[in-house]
PDB file of C-alpha atoms in Angstrom:
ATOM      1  CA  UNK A 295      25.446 -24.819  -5.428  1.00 29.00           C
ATOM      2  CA  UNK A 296      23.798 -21.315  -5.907  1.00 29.00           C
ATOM      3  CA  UNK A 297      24.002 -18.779  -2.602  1.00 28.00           C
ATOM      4  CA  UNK A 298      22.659 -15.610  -2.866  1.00 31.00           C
ATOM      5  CA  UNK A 299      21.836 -12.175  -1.176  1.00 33.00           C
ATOM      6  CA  UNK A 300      19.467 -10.255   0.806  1.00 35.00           C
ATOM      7  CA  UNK A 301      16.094 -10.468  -0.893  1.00 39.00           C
ATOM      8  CA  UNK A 302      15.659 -13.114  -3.699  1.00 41.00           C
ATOM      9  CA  UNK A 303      12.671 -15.187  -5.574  1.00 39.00           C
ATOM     10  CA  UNK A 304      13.236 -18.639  -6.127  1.00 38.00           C
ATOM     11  CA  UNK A 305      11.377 -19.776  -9.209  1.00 33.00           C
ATOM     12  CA  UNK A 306      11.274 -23.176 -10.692  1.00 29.00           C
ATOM     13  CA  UNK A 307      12.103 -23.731 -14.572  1.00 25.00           C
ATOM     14  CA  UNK A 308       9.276 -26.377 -14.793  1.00 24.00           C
ATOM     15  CA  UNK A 309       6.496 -27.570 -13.281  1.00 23.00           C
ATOM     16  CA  UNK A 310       6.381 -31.421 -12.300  1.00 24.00           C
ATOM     17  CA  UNK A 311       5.361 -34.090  -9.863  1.00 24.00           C
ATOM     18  CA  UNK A 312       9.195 -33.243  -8.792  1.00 26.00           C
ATOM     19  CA  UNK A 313       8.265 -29.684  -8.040  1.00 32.00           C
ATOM     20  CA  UNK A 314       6.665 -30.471  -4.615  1.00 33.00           C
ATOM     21  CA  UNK A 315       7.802 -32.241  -1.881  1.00 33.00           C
ATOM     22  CA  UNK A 316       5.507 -33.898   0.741  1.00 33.00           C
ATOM     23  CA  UNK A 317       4.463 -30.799   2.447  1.00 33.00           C
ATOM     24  CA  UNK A 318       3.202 -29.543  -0.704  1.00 35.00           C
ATOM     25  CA  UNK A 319       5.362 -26.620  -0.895  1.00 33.00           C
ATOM     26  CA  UNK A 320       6.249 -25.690  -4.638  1.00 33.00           C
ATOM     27  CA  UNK A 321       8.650 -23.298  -5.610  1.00 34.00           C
ATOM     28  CA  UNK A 322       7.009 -20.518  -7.797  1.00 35.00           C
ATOM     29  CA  UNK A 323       7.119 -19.591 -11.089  1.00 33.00           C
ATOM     30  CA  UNK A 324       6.684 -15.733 -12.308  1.00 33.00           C
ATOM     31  CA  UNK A 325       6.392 -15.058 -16.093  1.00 33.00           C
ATOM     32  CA  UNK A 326       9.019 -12.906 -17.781  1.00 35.00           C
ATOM     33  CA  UNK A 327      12.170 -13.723 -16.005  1.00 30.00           C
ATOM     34  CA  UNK A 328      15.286 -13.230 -17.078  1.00 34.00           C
ATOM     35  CA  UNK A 329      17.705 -16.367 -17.067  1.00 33.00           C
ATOM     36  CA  UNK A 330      20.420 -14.906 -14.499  1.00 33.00           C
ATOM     37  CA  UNK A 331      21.986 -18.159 -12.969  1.00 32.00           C
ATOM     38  CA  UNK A 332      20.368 -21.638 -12.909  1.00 35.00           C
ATOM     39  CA  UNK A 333      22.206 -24.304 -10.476  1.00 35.00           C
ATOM     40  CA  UNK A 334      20.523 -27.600 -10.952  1.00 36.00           C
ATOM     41  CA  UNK A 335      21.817 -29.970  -8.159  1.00 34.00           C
ATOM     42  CA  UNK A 336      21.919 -33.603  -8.275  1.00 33.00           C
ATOM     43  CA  UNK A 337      20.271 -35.804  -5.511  1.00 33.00           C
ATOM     44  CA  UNK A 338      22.986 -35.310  -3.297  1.00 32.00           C
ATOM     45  CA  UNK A 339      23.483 -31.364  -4.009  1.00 33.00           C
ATOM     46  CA  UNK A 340      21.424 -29.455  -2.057  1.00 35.00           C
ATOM     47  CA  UNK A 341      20.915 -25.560  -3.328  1.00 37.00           C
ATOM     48  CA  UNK A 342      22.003 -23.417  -0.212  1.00 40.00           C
ATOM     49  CA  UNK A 343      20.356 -20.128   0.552  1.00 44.00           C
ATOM     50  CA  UNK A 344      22.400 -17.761   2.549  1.00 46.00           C
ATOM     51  CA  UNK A 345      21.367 -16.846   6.273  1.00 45.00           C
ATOM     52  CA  UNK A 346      19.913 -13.246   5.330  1.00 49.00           C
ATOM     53  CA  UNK A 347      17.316 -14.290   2.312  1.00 51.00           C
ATOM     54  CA  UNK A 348      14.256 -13.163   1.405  1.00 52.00           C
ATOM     55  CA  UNK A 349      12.141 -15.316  -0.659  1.00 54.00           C
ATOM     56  CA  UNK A 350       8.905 -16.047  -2.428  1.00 53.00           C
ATOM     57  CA  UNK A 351       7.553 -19.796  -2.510  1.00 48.00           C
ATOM     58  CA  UNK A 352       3.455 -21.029  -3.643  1.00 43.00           C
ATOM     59  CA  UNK A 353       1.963 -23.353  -1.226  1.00 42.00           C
ATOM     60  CA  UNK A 354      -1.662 -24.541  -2.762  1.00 45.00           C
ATOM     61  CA  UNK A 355      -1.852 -22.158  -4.831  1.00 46.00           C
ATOM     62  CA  UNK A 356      -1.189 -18.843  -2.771  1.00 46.00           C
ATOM     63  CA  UNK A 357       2.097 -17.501  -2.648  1.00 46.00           C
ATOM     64  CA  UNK A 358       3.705 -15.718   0.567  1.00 50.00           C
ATOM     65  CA  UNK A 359       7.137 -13.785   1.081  1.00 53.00           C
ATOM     66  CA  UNK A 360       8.947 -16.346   3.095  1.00 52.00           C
ATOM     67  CA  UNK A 361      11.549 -14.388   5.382  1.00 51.00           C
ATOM     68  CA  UNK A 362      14.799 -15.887   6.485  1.00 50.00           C
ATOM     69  CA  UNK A 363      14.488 -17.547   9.566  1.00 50.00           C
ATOM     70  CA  UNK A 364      11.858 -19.906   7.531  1.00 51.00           C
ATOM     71  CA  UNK A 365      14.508 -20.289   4.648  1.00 53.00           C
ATOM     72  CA  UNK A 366      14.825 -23.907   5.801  1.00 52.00           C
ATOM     73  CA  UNK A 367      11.664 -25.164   4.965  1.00 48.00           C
ATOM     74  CA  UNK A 368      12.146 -24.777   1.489  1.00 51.00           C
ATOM     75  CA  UNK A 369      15.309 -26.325   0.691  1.00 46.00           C
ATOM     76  CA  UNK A 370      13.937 -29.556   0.623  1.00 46.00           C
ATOM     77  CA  UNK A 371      11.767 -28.655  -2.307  1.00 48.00           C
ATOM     78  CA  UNK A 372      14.477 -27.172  -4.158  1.00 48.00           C
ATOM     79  CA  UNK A 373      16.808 -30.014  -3.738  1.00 44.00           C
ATOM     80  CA  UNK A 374      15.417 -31.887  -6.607  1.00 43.00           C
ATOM     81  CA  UNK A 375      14.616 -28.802  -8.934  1.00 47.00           C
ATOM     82  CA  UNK A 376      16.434 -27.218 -11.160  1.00 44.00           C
ATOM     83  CA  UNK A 377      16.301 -23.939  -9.921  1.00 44.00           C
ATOM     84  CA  UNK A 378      17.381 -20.167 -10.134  1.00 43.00           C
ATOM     85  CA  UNK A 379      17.361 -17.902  -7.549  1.00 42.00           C
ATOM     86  CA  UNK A 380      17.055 -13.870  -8.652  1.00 43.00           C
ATOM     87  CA  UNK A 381      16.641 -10.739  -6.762  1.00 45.00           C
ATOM     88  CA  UNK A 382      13.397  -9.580  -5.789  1.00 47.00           C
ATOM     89  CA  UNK A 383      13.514  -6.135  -7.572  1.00 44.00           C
ATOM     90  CA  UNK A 384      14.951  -7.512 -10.656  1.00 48.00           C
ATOM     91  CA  UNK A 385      12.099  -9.992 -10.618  1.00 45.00           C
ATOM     92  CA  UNK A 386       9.409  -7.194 -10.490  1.00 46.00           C
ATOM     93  CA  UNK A 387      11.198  -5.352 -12.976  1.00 44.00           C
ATOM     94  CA  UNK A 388      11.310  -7.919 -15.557  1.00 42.00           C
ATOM     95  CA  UNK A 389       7.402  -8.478 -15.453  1.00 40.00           C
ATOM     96  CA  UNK A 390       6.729  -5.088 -15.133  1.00 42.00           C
ATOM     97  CA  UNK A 391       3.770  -4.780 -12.472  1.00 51.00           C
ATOM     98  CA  UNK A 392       2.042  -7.285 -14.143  1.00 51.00           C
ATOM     99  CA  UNK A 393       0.322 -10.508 -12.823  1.00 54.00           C
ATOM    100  CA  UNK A 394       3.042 -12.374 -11.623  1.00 67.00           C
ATOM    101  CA  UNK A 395       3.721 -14.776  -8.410  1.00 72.00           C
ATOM    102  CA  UNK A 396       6.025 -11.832  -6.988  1.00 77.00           C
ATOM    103  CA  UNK A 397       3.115  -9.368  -7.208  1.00 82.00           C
ATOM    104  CA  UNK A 398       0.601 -12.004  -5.750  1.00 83.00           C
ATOM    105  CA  UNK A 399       2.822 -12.252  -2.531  1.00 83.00           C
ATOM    106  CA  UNK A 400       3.632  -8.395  -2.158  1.00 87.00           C
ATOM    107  CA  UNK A 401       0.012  -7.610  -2.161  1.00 90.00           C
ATOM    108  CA  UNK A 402      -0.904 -10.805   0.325  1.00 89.00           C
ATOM    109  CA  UNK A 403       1.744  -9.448   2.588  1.00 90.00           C
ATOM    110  CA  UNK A 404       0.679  -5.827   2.662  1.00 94.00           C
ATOM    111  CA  UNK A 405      -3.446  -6.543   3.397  1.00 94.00           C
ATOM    112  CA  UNK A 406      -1.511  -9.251   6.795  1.00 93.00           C
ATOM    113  CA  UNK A 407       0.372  -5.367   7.276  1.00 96.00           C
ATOM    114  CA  UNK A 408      -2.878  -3.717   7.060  1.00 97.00           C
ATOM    115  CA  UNK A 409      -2.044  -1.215   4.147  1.00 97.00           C
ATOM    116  CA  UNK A 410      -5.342  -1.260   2.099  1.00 97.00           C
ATOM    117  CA  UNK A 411      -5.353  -1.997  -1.684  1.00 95.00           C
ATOM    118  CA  UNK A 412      -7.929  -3.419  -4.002  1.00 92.00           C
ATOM    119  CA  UNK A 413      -5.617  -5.174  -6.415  1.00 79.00           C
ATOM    120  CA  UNK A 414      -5.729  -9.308  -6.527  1.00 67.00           C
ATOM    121  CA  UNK A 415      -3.461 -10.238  -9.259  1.00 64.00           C
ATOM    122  CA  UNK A 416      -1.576  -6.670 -11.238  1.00 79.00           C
ATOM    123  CA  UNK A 417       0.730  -4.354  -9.742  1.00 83.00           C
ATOM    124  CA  UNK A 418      -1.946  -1.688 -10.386  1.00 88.00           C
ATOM    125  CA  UNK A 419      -2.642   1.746  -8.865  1.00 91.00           C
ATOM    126  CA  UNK A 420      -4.308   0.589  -5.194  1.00 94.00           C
ATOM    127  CA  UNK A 421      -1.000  -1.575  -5.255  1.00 93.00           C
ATOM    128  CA  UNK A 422       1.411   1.509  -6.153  1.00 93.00           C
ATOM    129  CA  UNK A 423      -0.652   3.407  -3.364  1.00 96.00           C
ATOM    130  CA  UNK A 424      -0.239   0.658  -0.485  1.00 96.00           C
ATOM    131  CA  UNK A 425       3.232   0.029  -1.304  1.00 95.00           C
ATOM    132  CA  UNK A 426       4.444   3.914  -0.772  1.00 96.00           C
ATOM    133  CA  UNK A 427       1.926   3.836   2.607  1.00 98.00           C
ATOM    134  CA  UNK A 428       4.022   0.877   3.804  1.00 97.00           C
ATOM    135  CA  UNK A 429       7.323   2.860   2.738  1.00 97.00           C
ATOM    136  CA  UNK A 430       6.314   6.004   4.476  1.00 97.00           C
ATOM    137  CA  UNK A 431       5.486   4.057   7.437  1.00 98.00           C
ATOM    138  CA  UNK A 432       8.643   2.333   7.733  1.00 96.00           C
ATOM    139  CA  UNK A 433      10.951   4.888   6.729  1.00 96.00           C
ATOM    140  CA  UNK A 434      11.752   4.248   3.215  1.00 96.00           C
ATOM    141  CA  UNK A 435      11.530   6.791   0.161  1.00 95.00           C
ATOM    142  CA  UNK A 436       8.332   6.450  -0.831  1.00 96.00           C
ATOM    143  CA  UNK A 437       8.513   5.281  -4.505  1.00 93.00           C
ATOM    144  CA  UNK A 438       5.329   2.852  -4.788  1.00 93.00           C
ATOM    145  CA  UNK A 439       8.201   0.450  -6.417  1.00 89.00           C
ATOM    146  CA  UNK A 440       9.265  -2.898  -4.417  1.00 88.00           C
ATOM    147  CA  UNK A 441      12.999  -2.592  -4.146  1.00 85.00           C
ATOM    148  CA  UNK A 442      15.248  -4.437  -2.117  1.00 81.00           C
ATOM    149  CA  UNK A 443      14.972  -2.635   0.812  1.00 87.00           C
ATOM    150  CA  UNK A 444      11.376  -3.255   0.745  1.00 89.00           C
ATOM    151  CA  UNK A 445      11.264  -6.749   0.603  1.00 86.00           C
ATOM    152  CA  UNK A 446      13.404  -7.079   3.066  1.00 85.00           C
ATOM    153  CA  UNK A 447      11.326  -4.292   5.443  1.00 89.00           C
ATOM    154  CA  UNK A 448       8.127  -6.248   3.980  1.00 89.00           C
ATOM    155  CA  UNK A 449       9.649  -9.590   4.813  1.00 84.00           C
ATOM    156  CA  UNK A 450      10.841  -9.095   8.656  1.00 86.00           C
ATOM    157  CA  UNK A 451       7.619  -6.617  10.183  1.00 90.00           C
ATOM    158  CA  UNK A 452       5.927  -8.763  12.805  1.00 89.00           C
ATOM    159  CA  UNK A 453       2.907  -6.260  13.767  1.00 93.00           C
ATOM    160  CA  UNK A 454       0.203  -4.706  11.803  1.00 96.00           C
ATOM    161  CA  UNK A 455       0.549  -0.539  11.217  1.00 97.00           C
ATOM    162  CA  UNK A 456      -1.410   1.312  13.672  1.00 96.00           C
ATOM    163  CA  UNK A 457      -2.059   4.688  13.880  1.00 97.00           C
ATOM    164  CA  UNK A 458      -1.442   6.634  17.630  1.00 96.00           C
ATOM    165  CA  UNK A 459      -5.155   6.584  18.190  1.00 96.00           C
ATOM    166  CA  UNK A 460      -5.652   3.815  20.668  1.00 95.00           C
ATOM    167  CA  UNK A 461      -9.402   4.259  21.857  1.00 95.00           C
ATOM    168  CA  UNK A 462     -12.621   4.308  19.888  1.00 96.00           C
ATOM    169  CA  UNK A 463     -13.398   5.089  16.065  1.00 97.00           C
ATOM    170  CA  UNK A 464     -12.213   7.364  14.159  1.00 98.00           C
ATOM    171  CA  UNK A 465     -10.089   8.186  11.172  1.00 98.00           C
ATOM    172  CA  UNK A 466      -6.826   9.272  12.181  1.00 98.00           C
ATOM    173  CA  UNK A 467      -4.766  11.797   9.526  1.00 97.00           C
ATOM    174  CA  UNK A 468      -0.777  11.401  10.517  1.00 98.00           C
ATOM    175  CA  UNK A 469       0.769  14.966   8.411  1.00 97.00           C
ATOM    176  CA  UNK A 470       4.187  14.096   9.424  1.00 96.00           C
ATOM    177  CA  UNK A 471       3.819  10.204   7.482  1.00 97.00           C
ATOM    178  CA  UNK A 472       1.846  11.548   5.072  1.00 97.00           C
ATOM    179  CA  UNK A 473      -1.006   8.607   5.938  1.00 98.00           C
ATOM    180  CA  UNK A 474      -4.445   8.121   6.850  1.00 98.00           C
ATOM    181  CA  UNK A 475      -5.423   5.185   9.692  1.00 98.00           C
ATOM    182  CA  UNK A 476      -9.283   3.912  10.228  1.00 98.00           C
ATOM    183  CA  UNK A 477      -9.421   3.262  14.028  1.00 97.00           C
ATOM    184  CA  UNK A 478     -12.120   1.039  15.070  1.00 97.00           C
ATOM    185  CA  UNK A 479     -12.237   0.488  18.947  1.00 96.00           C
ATOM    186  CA  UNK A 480      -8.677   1.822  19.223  1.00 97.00           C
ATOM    187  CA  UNK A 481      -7.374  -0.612  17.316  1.00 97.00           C
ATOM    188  CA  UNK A 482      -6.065   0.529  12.861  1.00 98.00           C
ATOM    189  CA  UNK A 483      -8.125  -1.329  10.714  1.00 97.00           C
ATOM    190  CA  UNK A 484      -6.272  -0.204   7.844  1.00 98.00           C
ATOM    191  CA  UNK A 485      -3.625   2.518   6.708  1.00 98.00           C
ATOM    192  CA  UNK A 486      -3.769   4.804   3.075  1.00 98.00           C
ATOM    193  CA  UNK A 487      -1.272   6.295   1.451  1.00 97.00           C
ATOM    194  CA  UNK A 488      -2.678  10.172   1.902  1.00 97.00           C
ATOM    195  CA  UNK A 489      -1.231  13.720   0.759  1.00 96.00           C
ATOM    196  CA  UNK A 490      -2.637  16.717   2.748  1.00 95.00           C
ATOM    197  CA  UNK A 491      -1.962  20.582   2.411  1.00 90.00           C
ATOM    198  CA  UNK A 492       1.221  21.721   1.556  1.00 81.00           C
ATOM    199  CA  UNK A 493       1.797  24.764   3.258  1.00 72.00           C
ATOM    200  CA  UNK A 494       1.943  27.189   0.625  1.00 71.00           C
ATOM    201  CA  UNK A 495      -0.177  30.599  -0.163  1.00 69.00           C
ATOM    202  CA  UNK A 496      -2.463  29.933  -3.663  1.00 55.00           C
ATOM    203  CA  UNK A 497      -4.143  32.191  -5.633  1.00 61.00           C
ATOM    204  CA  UNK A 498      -6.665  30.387  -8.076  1.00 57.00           C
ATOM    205  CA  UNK A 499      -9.645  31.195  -9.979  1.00 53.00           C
ATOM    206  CA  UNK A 500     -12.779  30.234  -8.053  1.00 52.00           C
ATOM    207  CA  UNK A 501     -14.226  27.412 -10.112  1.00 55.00           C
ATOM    208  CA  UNK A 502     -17.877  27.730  -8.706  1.00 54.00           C
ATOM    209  CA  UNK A 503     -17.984  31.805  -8.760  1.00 55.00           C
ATOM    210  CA  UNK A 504     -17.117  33.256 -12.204  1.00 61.00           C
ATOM    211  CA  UNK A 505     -14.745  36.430 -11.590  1.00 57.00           C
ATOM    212  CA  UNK A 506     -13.777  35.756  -8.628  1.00 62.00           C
ATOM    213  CA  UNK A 507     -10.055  34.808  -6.883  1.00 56.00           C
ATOM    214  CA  UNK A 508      -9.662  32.358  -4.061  1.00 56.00           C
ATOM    215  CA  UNK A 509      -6.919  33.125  -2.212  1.00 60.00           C
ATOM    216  CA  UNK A 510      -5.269  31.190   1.103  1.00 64.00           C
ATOM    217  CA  UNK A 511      -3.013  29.118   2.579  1.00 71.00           C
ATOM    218  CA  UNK A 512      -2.915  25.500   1.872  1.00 74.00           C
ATOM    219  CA  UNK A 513      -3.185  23.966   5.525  1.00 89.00           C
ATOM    220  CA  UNK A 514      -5.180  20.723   6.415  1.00 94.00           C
ATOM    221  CA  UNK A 515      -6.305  21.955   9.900  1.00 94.00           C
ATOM    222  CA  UNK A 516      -4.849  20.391  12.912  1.00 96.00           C
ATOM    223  CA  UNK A 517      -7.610  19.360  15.873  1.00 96.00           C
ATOM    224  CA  UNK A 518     -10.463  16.713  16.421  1.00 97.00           C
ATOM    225  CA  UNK A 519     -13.752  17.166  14.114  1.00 97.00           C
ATOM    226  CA  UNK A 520     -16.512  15.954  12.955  1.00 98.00           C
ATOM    227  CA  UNK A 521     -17.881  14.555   9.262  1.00 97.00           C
ATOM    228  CA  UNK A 522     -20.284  17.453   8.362  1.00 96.00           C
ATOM    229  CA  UNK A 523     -21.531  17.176   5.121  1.00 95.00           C
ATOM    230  CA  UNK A 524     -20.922  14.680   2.212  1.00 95.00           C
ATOM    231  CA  UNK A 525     -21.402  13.734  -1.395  1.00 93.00           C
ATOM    232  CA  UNK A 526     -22.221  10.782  -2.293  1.00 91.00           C
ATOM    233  CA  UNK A 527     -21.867  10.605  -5.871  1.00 86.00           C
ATOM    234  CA  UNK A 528     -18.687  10.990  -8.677  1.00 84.00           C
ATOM    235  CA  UNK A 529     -17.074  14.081  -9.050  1.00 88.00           C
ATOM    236  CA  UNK A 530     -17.796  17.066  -7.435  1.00 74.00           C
ATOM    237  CA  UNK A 531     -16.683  20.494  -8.847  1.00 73.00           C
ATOM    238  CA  UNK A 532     -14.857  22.466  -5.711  1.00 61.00           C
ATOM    239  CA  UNK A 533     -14.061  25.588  -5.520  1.00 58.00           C
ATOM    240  CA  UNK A 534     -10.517  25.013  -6.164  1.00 54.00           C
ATOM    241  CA  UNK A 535     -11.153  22.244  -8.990  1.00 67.00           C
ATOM    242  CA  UNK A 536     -12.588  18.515  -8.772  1.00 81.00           C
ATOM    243  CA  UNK A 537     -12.697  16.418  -5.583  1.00 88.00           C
ATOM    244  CA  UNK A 538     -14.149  12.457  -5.789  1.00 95.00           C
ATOM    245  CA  UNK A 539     -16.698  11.652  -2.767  1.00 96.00           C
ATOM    246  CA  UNK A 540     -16.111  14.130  -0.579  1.00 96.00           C
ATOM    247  CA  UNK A 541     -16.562  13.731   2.920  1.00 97.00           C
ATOM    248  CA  UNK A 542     -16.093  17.150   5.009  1.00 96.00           C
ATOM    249  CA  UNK A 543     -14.747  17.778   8.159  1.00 96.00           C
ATOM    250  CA  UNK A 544     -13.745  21.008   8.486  1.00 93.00           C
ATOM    251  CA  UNK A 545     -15.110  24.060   6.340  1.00 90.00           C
ATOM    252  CA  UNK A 546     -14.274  23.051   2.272  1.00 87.00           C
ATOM    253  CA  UNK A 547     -11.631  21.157   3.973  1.00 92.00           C
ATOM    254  CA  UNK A 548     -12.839  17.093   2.970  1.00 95.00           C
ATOM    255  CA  UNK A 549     -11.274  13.665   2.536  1.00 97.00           C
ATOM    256  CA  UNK A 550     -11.695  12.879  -1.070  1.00 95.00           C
ATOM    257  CA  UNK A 551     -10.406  10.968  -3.949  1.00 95.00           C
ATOM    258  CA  UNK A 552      -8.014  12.151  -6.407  1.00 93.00           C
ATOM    259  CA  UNK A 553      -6.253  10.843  -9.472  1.00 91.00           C
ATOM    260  CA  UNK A 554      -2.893  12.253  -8.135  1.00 90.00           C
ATOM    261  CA  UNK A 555      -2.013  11.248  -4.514  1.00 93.00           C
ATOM    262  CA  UNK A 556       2.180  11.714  -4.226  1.00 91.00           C
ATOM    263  CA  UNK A 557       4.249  10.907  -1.730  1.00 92.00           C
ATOM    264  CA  UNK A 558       4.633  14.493  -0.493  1.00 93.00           C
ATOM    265  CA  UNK A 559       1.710  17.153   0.749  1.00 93.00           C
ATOM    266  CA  UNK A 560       0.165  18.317  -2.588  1.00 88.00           C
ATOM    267  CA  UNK A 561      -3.345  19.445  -1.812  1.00 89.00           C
ATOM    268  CA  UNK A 562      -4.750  22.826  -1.030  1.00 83.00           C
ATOM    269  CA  UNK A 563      -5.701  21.720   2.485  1.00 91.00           C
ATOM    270  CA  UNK A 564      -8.164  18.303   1.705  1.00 93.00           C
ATOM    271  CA  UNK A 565      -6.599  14.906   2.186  1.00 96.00           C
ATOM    272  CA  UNK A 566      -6.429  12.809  -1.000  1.00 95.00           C
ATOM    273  CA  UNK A 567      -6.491   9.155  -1.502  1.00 97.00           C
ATOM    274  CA  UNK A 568      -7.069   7.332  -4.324  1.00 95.00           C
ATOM    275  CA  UNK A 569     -10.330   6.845  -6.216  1.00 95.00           C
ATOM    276  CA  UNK A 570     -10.783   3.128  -5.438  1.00 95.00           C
ATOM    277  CA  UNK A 571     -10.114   4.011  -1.381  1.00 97.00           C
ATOM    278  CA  UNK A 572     -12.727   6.559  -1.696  1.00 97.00           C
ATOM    279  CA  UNK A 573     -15.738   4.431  -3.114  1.00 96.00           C
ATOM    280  CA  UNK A 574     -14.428   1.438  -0.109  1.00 97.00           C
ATOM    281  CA  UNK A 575     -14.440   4.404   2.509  1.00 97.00           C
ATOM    282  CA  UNK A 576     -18.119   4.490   1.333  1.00 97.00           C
ATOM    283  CA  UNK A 577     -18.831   0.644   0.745  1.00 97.00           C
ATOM    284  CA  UNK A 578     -17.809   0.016   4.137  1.00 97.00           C
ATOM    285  CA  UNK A 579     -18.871   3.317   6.205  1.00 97.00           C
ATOM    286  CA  UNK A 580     -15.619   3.878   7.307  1.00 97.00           C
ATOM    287  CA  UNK A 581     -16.356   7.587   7.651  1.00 97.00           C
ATOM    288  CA  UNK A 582     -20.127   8.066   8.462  1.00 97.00           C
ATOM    289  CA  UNK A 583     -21.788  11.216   8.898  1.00 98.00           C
ATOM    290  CA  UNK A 584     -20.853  12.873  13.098  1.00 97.00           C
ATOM    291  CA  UNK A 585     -17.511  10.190  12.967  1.00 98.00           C
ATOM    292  CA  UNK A 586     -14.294  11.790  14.512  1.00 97.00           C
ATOM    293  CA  UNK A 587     -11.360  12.784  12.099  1.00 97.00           C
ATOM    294  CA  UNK A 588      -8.341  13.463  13.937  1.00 98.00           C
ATOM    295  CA  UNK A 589      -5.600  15.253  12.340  1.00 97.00           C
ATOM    296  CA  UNK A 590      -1.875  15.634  13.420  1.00 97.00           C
ATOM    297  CA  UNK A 591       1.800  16.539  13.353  1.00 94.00           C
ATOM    298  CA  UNK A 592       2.618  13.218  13.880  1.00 82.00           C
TER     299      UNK A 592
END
């Protein structure tokens, strides 16, 4: 009999006609895990999961984070497996962000949260990105790394994010969270990970006038405006250095993407996201030309 904690995947050694039971529910297998502790019970042993865990089970192929009030449903399956049962964070750790049934369910569970990533299958950069928007947005250091904590926060949210816009479209640019929401008929379509102006005087060499010194305050201006101008293609060289897409709201102030998008207010005033949010942004006209951008203190 194997009990364990708060946030667990239960993997099976082997896969057989065994491995299902007649709901079709198979325990699932990630590659690269560590032997930790393997319990296999006989028909009348039944492997008991403790009230507060977290798992991940495939069902036809898909895999989902099963939380603990559904914990029952699976020990039926595992009854005539043998089976181990290992922490969620040691799990990702072991197959290093790579394709693996543990990433499969994180990123299945974040696009039902409605934190935007492009990933399908490796714990890639979109992935990184969406997990430290769902972090911020919950409460927890923003790391981009699934950790305990996280699984368990992943596992028990029952509503989509949402921004505080709650009328018409819009993308909404939340300073305090450090996140970006597209609002479509008040309701968040979906939430970025974001870093916006940090505050601080700069003095930098004006990229696009030889000579000269640009000089400011790195603010991303607070108010309702309006997409102004845009660039549709690659990489544009700004005054301050090179900005992906840009799509301008305020002065040189633009959302565009970046390579470097932190968990902490970085830019000289623009809002960053990552190069793959920036070219959907465009595939799917989440900001046209005249939309609203509303930025705030949170």
């Amino acid at each position: 009999m194997a009990v364990v904690g708060t946030a667990a995947i239960v993997s099976s050694c082997s896969f057989t006609s065994r491995d299902a039971d007649s709901t079709g529910l198979v325990v699932a297998a990630a590659p690269g895990i560590p032997e930790t502790s393997t319990a296999p019970p006989t028909s009348q042993d039944q492997l008991v999961l403790s009230p507060d865990t977290t798992v991940i089970v495939s069902r036809g192929g898909s895999s989902s984070i099963v939380p603990p009030a559904s914990n029952p449903a699976v020990v039926t399956a595992l009854a005539a497996t043998e089976s181990e049962v290992i922490p969620l964070d040691t799990v990702l750790a072991s197959v290093g962000h790579e394709d693996g049934e543990p990433t499969k369910a994180v990123q299945s569970r974040l696009l039902e949260l409605g934190f935007w990533h492009a990933g399908v299958d490796d714990y890639g950069i979109t992935t990184t990105q969406a997990v430290m928007a769902f972090q911020k947005y919950v409460g927890l250091e923003a790391t981009g790394d699934v950790d305990e904590s996280t699984a368990v926060a992943l596992s028990t949210a029952t509503e989509r994010a949402r921004g505080r816009a709650d009328t018409g479209d819009l993308v909404e640019i939340d300073k305090a969270r450090q996140l970006l929401f597209v609002v479509r008929e008040g309701e968040t379509l979906w939430t970025f990970n974001t870093s916006t102006g940090n505050g601080s005087p700069y003095e930098q060499v004006d990229e696009n006038t030889p000579g000269e010194i640009a000089t400011g305050v790195a603010l991303t201006p607070n108010g309702l405006w309006k997409v102004n101008r845009e660039r549709v293609e690659g990489w544009w060289e700004g005054d301050l250095g090179e900005i992906y897409r840009p799509k301008y709201f305020r002065g040189g102030i633009a959302v565009h993407g970046a390579y470097n998008i932190p968990n902490y207010p970085a830019s000289h005033g623009c809002v960053r996201v990552s190069v793959a949010a920036m070219d959907y942004i465009w595939e799917q006209a989440l900001m046209p030309m005249r939309s609203t951008v509303w930025v705030h203190d949170g």
